[in-house]
Amino acid sequence: CKIEHASVRHTLSEDEHHDHDHHADDSHHHQAEHDENHHEHEQHSNHGEFTIEYHYQCADLAKLEQIDTQWFKLFSATEKIRINLLTDTKQTALELHQPQSKIAL
């Protein structure tokens, strides 16, 4: 599969906003919404949410059986990931919790 579009939005800081978009053909859509708890100091914490959207173009979607995310390895303070998965033939919503990393298609 080839990535056609990626977008990242977050709520960690009102003063700072990063939005990265890359567009092309939007034939298949995979969207993952990621929640992350980030602790800046021991006495208080800062909660933030990430919305990450990926659109892929797959020549043969039938060969794609799962998506394996490395999010929990990279951001260990994350409690859960909410996923909305959309393809030409399937629409589903689910949550991943550590140590789950695979999204079955």
PDB file of C-alpha atoms in Angstrom:
ATOM      1  CA  CYS A   1       0.000   0.000   0.000  1.00  0.00           C
ATOM      2  CA  LYS A   2       1.067   3.555  -0.654  1.00  0.00           C
ATOM      3  CA  ILE A   3       0.295   6.457   1.680  1.00  0.00           C
ATOM      4  CA  GLU A   4      -1.720   9.122  -0.125  1.00  0.00           C
ATOM      5  CA  HIS A   5      -2.491  11.549   2.717  1.00  0.00           C
ATOM      6  CA  ALA A   6      -1.406  12.057   6.331  1.00  0.00           C
ATOM      7  CA  SER A   7      -2.659  14.622   8.836  1.00  0.00           C
ATOM      8  CA  VAL A   8      -1.692  15.173  12.492  1.00  0.00           C
ATOM      9  CA  ARG A   9      -3.548  17.417  14.944  1.00  0.00           C
ATOM     10  CA  HIS A  10      -3.151  17.664  18.722  1.00  0.00           C
ATOM     11  CA  THR A  11      -4.453  19.503  21.792  1.00  0.00           C
ATOM     12  CA  LEU A  12      -1.274  19.545  23.877  1.00  0.00           C
ATOM     13  CA  SER A  13      -0.682  23.287  23.720  1.00  0.00           C
ATOM     14  CA  GLU A  14      -2.965  26.142  22.751  1.00  0.00           C
ATOM     15  CA  ASP A  15       0.077  28.293  21.935  1.00  0.00           C
ATOM     16  CA  GLU A  16       1.575  25.780  19.534  1.00  0.00           C
ATOM     17  CA  HIS A  17      -0.230  24.010  16.699  1.00  0.00           C
ATOM     18  CA  HIS A  18       1.323  21.572  14.255  1.00  0.00           C
ATOM     19  CA  ASP A  19      -0.728  20.309  11.345  1.00  0.00           C
ATOM     20  CA  HIS A  20       1.005  18.225   8.717  1.00  0.00           C
ATOM     21  CA  ASP A  21      -0.951  17.351   5.595  1.00  0.00           C
ATOM     22  CA  HIS A  22       0.032  15.434   2.497  1.00  0.00           C
ATOM     23  CA  HIS A  23      -2.658  14.936  -0.167  1.00  0.00           C
ATOM     24  CA  ALA A  24      -3.096  12.679  -3.184  1.00  0.00           C
ATOM     25  CA  ASP A  25      -5.729  10.143  -4.272  1.00  0.00           C
ATOM     26  CA  ASP A  26      -8.033   9.251  -1.355  1.00  0.00           C
ATOM     27  CA  SER A  27      -9.265   5.825  -2.430  1.00  0.00           C
ATOM     28  CA  HIS A  28      -8.892   3.950   0.885  1.00  0.00           C
ATOM     29  CA  HIS A  29      -9.164   5.694   4.210  1.00  0.00           C
ATOM     30  CA  HIS A  30      -7.683   4.719   7.543  1.00  0.00           C
ATOM     31  CA  GLN A  31      -8.056   7.091  10.420  1.00  0.00           C
ATOM     32  CA  ALA A  32      -6.577   6.621  13.841  1.00  0.00           C
ATOM     33  CA  GLU A  33      -7.367   8.816  16.731  1.00  0.00           C
ATOM     34  CA  HIS A  34      -4.761   8.649  19.440  1.00  0.00           C
ATOM     35  CA  ASP A  35      -5.156   9.770  23.054  1.00  0.00           C
ATOM     36  CA  GLU A  36      -2.005  10.464  25.035  1.00  0.00           C
ATOM     37  CA  ASN A  37      -1.463  11.368  28.669  1.00  0.00           C
ATOM     38  CA  HIS A  38       1.821  13.203  29.024  1.00  0.00           C
ATOM     39  CA  HIS A  39       3.294  13.936  32.460  1.00  0.00           C
ATOM     40  CA  GLU A  40       5.463  17.060  32.543  1.00  0.00           C
ATOM     41  CA  HIS A  41       6.155  16.990  36.287  1.00  0.00           C
ATOM     42  CA  GLU A  42       5.440  14.575  39.109  1.00  0.00           C
ATOM     43  CA  GLN A  43       3.049  16.988  40.843  1.00  0.00           C
ATOM     44  CA  HIS A  44       0.764  17.641  37.850  1.00  0.00           C
ATOM     45  CA  SER A  45       0.071  16.221  34.429  1.00  0.00           C
ATOM     46  CA  ASN A  46      -0.977  17.540  31.063  1.00  0.00           C
ATOM     47  CA  HIS A  47      -3.605  15.609  29.082  1.00  0.00           C
ATOM     48  CA  GLY A  48      -3.636  15.839  25.338  1.00  0.00           C
ATOM     49  CA  GLU A  49      -5.245  14.191  22.376  1.00  0.00           C
ATOM     50  CA  PHE A  50      -3.813  13.443  18.962  1.00  0.00           C
ATOM     51  CA  THR A  51      -5.918  12.961  15.863  1.00  0.00           C
ATOM     52  CA  ILE A  52      -3.913  11.237  13.181  1.00  0.00           C
ATOM     53  CA  GLU A  53      -5.427  10.469   9.821  1.00  0.00           C
ATOM     54  CA  TYR A  54      -3.887   8.271   7.136  1.00  0.00           C
ATOM     55  CA  HIS A  55      -5.250   7.562   3.663  1.00  0.00           C
ATOM     56  CA  TYR A  56      -3.713   4.668   1.744  1.00  0.00           C
ATOM     57  CA  GLN A  57      -4.050   3.476  -1.841  1.00  0.00           C
ATOM     58  CA  CYS A  58      -3.740  -0.304  -1.983  1.00  0.00           C
ATOM     59  CA  ALA A  59      -3.432  -2.201  -5.255  1.00  0.00           C
ATOM     60  CA  ASP A  60      -4.764  -5.396  -3.633  1.00  0.00           C
ATOM     61  CA  LEU A  61      -6.497  -4.716  -0.327  1.00  0.00           C
ATOM     62  CA  ALA A  62      -7.259  -8.436   0.081  1.00  0.00           C
ATOM     63  CA  LYS A  63      -3.548  -9.064   0.741  1.00  0.00           C
ATOM     64  CA  LEU A  64      -3.525  -6.602   3.647  1.00  0.00           C
ATOM     65  CA  GLU A  65      -4.528  -8.538   6.784  1.00  0.00           C
ATOM     66  CA  GLN A  66      -3.517  -6.157   9.591  1.00  0.00           C
ATOM     67  CA  ILE A  67      -1.959  -2.832  10.508  1.00  0.00           C
ATOM     68  CA  ASP A  68       0.718  -2.882  13.215  1.00  0.00           C
ATOM     69  CA  THR A  69       1.195   0.416  15.042  1.00  0.00           C
ATOM     70  CA  GLN A  70       4.289   1.196  17.093  1.00  0.00           C
ATOM     71  CA  TRP A  71       2.546   4.044  18.955  1.00  0.00           C
ATOM     72  CA  PHE A  72       2.715   2.451  22.432  1.00  0.00           C
ATOM     73  CA  LYS A  73       6.434   1.741  22.045  1.00  0.00           C
ATOM     74  CA  LEU A  74       7.137   5.347  21.054  1.00  0.00           C
ATOM     75  CA  PHE A  75       4.713   6.988  23.506  1.00  0.00           C
ATOM     76  CA  SER A  76       4.575   4.723  26.554  1.00  0.00           C
ATOM     77  CA  ALA A  77       2.341   7.087  28.575  1.00  0.00           C
ATOM     78  CA  THR A  78      -0.500   6.545  26.103  1.00  0.00           C
ATOM     79  CA  GLU A  79      -3.484   4.852  27.729  1.00  0.00           C
ATOM     80  CA  LYS A  80      -5.496   3.968  24.637  1.00  0.00           C
ATOM     81  CA  ILE A  81      -5.875   4.510  20.922  1.00  0.00           C
ATOM     82  CA  ARG A  82      -9.333   4.946  19.389  1.00  0.00           C
ATOM     83  CA  ILE A  83      -9.483   3.766  15.800  1.00  0.00           C
ATOM     84  CA  ASN A  84     -11.995   4.456  13.043  1.00  0.00           C
ATOM     85  CA  LEU A  85     -11.225   2.215  10.091  1.00  0.00           C
ATOM     86  CA  LEU A  86     -12.829   2.799   6.693  1.00  0.00           C
ATOM     87  CA  THR A  87     -12.243   0.829   3.506  1.00  0.00           C
ATOM     88  CA  ASP A  88     -14.320   0.218   0.379  1.00  0.00           C
ATOM     89  CA  THR A  89     -15.874  -2.824   2.076  1.00  0.00           C
ATOM     90  CA  LYS A  90     -15.558  -2.258   5.837  1.00  0.00           C
ATOM     91  CA  GLN A  91     -16.256   0.360   8.474  1.00  0.00           C
ATOM     92  CA  THR A  92     -15.414  -0.249  12.136  1.00  0.00           C
ATOM     93  CA  ALA A  93     -14.440   1.512  15.364  1.00  0.00           C
ATOM     94  CA  LEU A  94     -12.272  -0.017  18.082  1.00  0.00           C
ATOM     95  CA  GLU A  95      -9.841   0.778  20.897  1.00  0.00           C
ATOM     96  CA  LEU A  96      -6.335  -0.527  21.470  1.00  0.00           C
ATOM     97  CA  HIS A  97      -4.782  -0.676  24.941  1.00  0.00           C
ATOM     98  CA  GLN A  98      -1.186  -1.596  25.803  1.00  0.00           C
ATOM     99  CA  PRO A  99       0.298  -4.024  24.777  1.00  0.00           C
ATOM    100  CA  GLN A 100      -2.099  -4.335  21.784  1.00  0.00           C
ATOM    101  CA  SER A 101      -0.528  -2.960  18.633  1.00  0.00           C
ATOM    102  CA  LYS A 102      -2.301  -4.728  15.766  1.00  0.00           C
ATOM    103  CA  ILE A 103      -5.459  -3.713  13.959  1.00  0.00           C
ATOM    104  CA  ALA A 104      -7.064  -6.692  12.235  1.00  0.00           C
ATOM    105  CA  LEU A 105      -8.554  -6.025   8.838  1.00  0.00           C
TER     106      LEU A 105
END
